[in-house]
GROMACS .gro file of C-alpha atoms in nm:
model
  205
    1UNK     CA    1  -3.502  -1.282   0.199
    2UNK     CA    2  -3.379  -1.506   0.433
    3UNK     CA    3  -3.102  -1.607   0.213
    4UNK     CA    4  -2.963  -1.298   0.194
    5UNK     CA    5  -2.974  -1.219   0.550
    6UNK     CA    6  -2.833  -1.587   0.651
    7UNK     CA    7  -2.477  -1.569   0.800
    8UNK     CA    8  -2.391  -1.718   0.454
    9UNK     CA    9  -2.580  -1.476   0.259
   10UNK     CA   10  -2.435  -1.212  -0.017
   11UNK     CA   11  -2.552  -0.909   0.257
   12UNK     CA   12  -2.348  -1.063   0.524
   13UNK     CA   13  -2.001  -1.151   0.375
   14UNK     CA   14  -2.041  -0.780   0.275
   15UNK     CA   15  -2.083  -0.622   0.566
   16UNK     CA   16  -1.818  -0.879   0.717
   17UNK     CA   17  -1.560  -0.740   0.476
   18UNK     CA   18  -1.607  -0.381   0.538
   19UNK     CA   19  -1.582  -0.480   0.902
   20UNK     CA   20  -1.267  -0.650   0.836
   21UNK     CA   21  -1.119  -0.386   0.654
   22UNK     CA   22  -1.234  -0.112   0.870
   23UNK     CA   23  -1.039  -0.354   1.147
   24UNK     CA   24  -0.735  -0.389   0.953
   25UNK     CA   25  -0.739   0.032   0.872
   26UNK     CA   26  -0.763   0.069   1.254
   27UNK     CA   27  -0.503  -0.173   1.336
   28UNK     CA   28  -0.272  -0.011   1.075
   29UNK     CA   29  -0.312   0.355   1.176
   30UNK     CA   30  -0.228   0.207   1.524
   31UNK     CA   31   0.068   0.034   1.442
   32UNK     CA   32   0.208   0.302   1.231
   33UNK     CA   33   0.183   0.571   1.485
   34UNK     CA   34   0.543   0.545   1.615
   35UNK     CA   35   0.632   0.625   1.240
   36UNK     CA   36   0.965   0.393   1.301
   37UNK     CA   37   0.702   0.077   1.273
   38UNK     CA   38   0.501   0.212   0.917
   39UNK     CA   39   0.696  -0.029   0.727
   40UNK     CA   40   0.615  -0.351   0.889
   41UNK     CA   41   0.261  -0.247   0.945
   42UNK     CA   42   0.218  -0.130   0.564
   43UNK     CA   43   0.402  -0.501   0.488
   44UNK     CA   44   0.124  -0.644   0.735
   45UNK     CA   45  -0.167  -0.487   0.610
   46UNK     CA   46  -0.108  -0.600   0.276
   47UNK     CA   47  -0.023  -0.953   0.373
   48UNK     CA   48  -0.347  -0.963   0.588
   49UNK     CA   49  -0.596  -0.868   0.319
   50UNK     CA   50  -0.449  -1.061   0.071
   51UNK     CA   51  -0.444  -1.348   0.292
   52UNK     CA   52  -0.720  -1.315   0.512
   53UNK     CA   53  -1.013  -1.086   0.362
   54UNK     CA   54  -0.939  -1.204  -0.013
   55UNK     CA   55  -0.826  -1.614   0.069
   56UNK     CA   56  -0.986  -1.627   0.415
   57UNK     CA   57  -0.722  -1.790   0.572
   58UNK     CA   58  -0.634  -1.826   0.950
   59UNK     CA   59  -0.749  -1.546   1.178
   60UNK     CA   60  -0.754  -1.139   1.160
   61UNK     CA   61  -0.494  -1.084   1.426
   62UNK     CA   62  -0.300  -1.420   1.395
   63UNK     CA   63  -0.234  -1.297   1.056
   64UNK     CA   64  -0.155  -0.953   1.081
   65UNK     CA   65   0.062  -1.000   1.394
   66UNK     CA   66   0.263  -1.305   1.212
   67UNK     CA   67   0.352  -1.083   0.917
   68UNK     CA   68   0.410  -0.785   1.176
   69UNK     CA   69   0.673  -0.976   1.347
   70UNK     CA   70   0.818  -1.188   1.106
   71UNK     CA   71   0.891  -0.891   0.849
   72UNK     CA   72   0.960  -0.615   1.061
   73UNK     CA   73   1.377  -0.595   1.054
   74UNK     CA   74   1.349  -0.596   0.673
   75UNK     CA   75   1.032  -0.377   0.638
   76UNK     CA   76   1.158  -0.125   0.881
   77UNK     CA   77   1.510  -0.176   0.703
   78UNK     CA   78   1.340  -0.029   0.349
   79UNK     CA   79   1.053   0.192   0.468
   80UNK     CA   80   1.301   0.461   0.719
   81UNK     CA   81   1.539   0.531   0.404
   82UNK     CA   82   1.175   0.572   0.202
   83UNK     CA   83   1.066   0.754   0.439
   84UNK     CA   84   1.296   1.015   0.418
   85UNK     CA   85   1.278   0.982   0.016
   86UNK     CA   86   0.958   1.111   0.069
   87UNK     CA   87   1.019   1.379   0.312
   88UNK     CA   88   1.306   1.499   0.050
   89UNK     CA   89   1.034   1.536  -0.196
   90UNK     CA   90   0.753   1.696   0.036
   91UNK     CA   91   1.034   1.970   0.118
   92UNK     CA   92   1.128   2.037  -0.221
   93UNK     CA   93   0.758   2.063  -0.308
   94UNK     CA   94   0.652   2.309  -0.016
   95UNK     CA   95   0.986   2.515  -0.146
   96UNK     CA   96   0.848   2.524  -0.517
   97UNK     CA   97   0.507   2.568  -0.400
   98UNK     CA   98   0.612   2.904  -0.238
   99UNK     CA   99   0.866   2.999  -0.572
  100UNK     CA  100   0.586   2.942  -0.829
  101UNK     CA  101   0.298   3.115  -0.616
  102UNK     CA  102   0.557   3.435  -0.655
  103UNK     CA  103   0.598   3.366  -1.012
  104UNK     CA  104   1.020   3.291  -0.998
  105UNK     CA  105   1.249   3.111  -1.251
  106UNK     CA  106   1.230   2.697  -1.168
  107UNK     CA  107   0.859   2.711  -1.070
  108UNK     CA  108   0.827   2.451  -1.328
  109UNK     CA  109   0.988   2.228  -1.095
  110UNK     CA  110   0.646   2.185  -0.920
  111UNK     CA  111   0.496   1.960  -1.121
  112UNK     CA  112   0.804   1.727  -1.200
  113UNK     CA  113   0.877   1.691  -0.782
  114UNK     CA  114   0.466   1.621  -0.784
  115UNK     CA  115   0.473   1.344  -1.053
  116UNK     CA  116   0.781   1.208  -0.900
  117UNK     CA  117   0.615   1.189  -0.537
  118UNK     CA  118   0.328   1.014  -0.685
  119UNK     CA  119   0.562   0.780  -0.888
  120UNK     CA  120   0.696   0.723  -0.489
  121UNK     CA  121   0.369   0.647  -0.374
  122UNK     CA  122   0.281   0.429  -0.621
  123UNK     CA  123   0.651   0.226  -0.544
  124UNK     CA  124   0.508   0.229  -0.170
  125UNK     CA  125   0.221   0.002  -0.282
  126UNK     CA  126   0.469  -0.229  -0.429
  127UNK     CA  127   0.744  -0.214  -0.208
  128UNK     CA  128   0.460  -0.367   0.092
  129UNK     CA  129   0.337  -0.596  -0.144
  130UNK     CA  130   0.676  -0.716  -0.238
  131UNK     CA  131   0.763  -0.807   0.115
  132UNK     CA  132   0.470  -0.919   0.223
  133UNK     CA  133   0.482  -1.205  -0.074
  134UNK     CA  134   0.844  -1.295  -0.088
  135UNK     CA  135   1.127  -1.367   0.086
  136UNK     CA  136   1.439  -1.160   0.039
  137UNK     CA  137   1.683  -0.868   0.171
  138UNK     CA  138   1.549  -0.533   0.155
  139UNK     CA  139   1.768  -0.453  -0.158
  140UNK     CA  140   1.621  -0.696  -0.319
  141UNK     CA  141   1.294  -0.557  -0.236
  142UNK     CA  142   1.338  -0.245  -0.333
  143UNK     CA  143   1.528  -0.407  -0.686
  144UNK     CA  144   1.271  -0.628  -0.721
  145UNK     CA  145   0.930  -0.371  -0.691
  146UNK     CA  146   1.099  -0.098  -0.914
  147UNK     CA  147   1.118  -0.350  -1.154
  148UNK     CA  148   0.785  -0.478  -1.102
  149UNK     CA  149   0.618  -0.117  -1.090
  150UNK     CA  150   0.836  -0.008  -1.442
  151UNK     CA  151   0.733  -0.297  -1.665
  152UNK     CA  152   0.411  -0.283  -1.592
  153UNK     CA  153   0.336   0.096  -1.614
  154UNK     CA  154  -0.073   0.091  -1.734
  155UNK     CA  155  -0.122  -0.121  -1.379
  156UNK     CA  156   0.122   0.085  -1.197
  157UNK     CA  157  -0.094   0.359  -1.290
  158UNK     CA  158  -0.408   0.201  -1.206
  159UNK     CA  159  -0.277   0.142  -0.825
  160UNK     CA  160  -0.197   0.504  -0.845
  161UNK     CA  161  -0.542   0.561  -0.974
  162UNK     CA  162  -0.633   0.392  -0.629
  163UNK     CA  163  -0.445   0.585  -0.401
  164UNK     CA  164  -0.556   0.921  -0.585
  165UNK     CA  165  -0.875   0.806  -0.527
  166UNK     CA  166  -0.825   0.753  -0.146
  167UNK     CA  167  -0.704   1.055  -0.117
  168UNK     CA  168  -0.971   1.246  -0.253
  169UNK     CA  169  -1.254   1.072  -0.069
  170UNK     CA  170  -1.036   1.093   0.238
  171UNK     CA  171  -0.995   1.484   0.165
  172UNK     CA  172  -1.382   1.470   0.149
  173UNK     CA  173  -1.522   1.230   0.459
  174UNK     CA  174  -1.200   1.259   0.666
  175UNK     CA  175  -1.326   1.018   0.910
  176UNK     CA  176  -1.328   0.730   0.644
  177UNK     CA  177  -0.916   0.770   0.726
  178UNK     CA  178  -1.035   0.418   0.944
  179UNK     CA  179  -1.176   0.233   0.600
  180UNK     CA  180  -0.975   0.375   0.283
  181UNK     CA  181  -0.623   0.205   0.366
  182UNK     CA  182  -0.730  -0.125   0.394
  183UNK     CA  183  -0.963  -0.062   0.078
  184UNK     CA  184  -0.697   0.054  -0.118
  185UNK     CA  185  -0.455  -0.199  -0.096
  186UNK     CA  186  -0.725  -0.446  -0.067
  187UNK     CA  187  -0.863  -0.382  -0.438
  188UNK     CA  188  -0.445  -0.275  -0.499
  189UNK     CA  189  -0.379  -0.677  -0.450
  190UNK     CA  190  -0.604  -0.761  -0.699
  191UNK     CA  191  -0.331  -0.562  -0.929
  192UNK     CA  192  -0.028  -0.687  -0.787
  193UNK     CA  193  -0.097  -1.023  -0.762
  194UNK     CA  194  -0.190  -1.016  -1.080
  195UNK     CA  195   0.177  -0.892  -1.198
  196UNK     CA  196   0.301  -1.123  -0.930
  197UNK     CA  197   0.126  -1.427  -1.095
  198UNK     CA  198   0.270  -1.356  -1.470
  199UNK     CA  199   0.672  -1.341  -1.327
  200UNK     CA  200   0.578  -1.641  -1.171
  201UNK     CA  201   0.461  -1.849  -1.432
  202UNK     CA  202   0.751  -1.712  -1.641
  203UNK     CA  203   0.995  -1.831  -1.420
  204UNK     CA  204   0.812  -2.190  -1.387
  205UNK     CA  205   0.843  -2.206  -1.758
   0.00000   0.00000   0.00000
């Protein structure tokens, strides 16, 4: 009993995760509010889970701030024209929501702007995990994580799988909106450093 209720017991690292990922959600929902500053704070949340909830290095805010900073020309650089990738496709799927509801020629459209706004989502994951992890200008970045996300489509689709999942529960408990972003991309890194780790083994070959 007292094992598991030591500061080094299993019960305790738990609860000090969820308490650093509900810290990191916070801190990310804060940093993103000026919209203009999503990208570097999507780079930074990804960089400070991987680093500091999964390898426990250095400090919560040391970490996130560092990667905040250092990444935020070339973050902001890739994540205001994705941005309005995004937008493009919310507006042509409000439009086709409205023409198929009335039954009109195109309504098909629907579901191919749907699957290609979740294909965008999906890129989102990589595009912050790309620049979090490597050095490079942002057309590299986005080169580099369309790549990534199209050769490895059965793990693209489980990071999707992810966010669909966040979505839902956030749909359901919307209050968890201060836990499920640092969850997702938390248990996302376990995907993409996984992809990350094959390329680079290939190229050490």
């Amino acid at each position: 009993m007292n094992g598991i209720f030591s500061l080094e017991g299993s019960l305790m690292k738990a609860l000090d995760k969820i308490f650093n990922l509900l810290v990191l959600s916070c801190m990310w929902l804060l940093f993103s509010l000026p919209i203009v500053t999503i990208g570097a704070s999507t780079t930074a949340l990804y960089d400070a889970v991987y680093r500091y909830v999964r390898k426990e290095e250095g400090y919560i805010w040391n970490t996130w701030w560092k990667s905040f900073k250092g990444n935020f020309k070339r973050s902001t650089m890739v994540w205001i024209p994705f941005l309005f990738f995004l937008l493009f496709l919310l507006m042509d799927l409000s439009i086709l929501k409205q023409i198929r509801e009335q039954d009109l020629p195109l309504s098909g459209l629907y579901w191919v702007i749907l699957a290609l706004l979740a294909v965008a989502l999906d890129w989102g994951v990589f595009l912050a995990a790309y620049a979090a992890r490597f050095n490079g200008r942002a057309r590299d970045i986005f080169r580099c994580s369309f790549l990534l996300m199209t050769v490895h489509p059965i793990l693209s689709l489980e990071i999707l799988g992810l966010l669909f999942a966040g979505f839902i529960l956030f749909l359901a408990f919307p209050a968890f909106i201060v836990f499920i972003p640092a969850t997702v991309f938390w248990l996302g890194s376990y995907i993409t450093e996984k992809i990350f780790q094959q390329h680079l083994r290939k190229d050490q070959k």
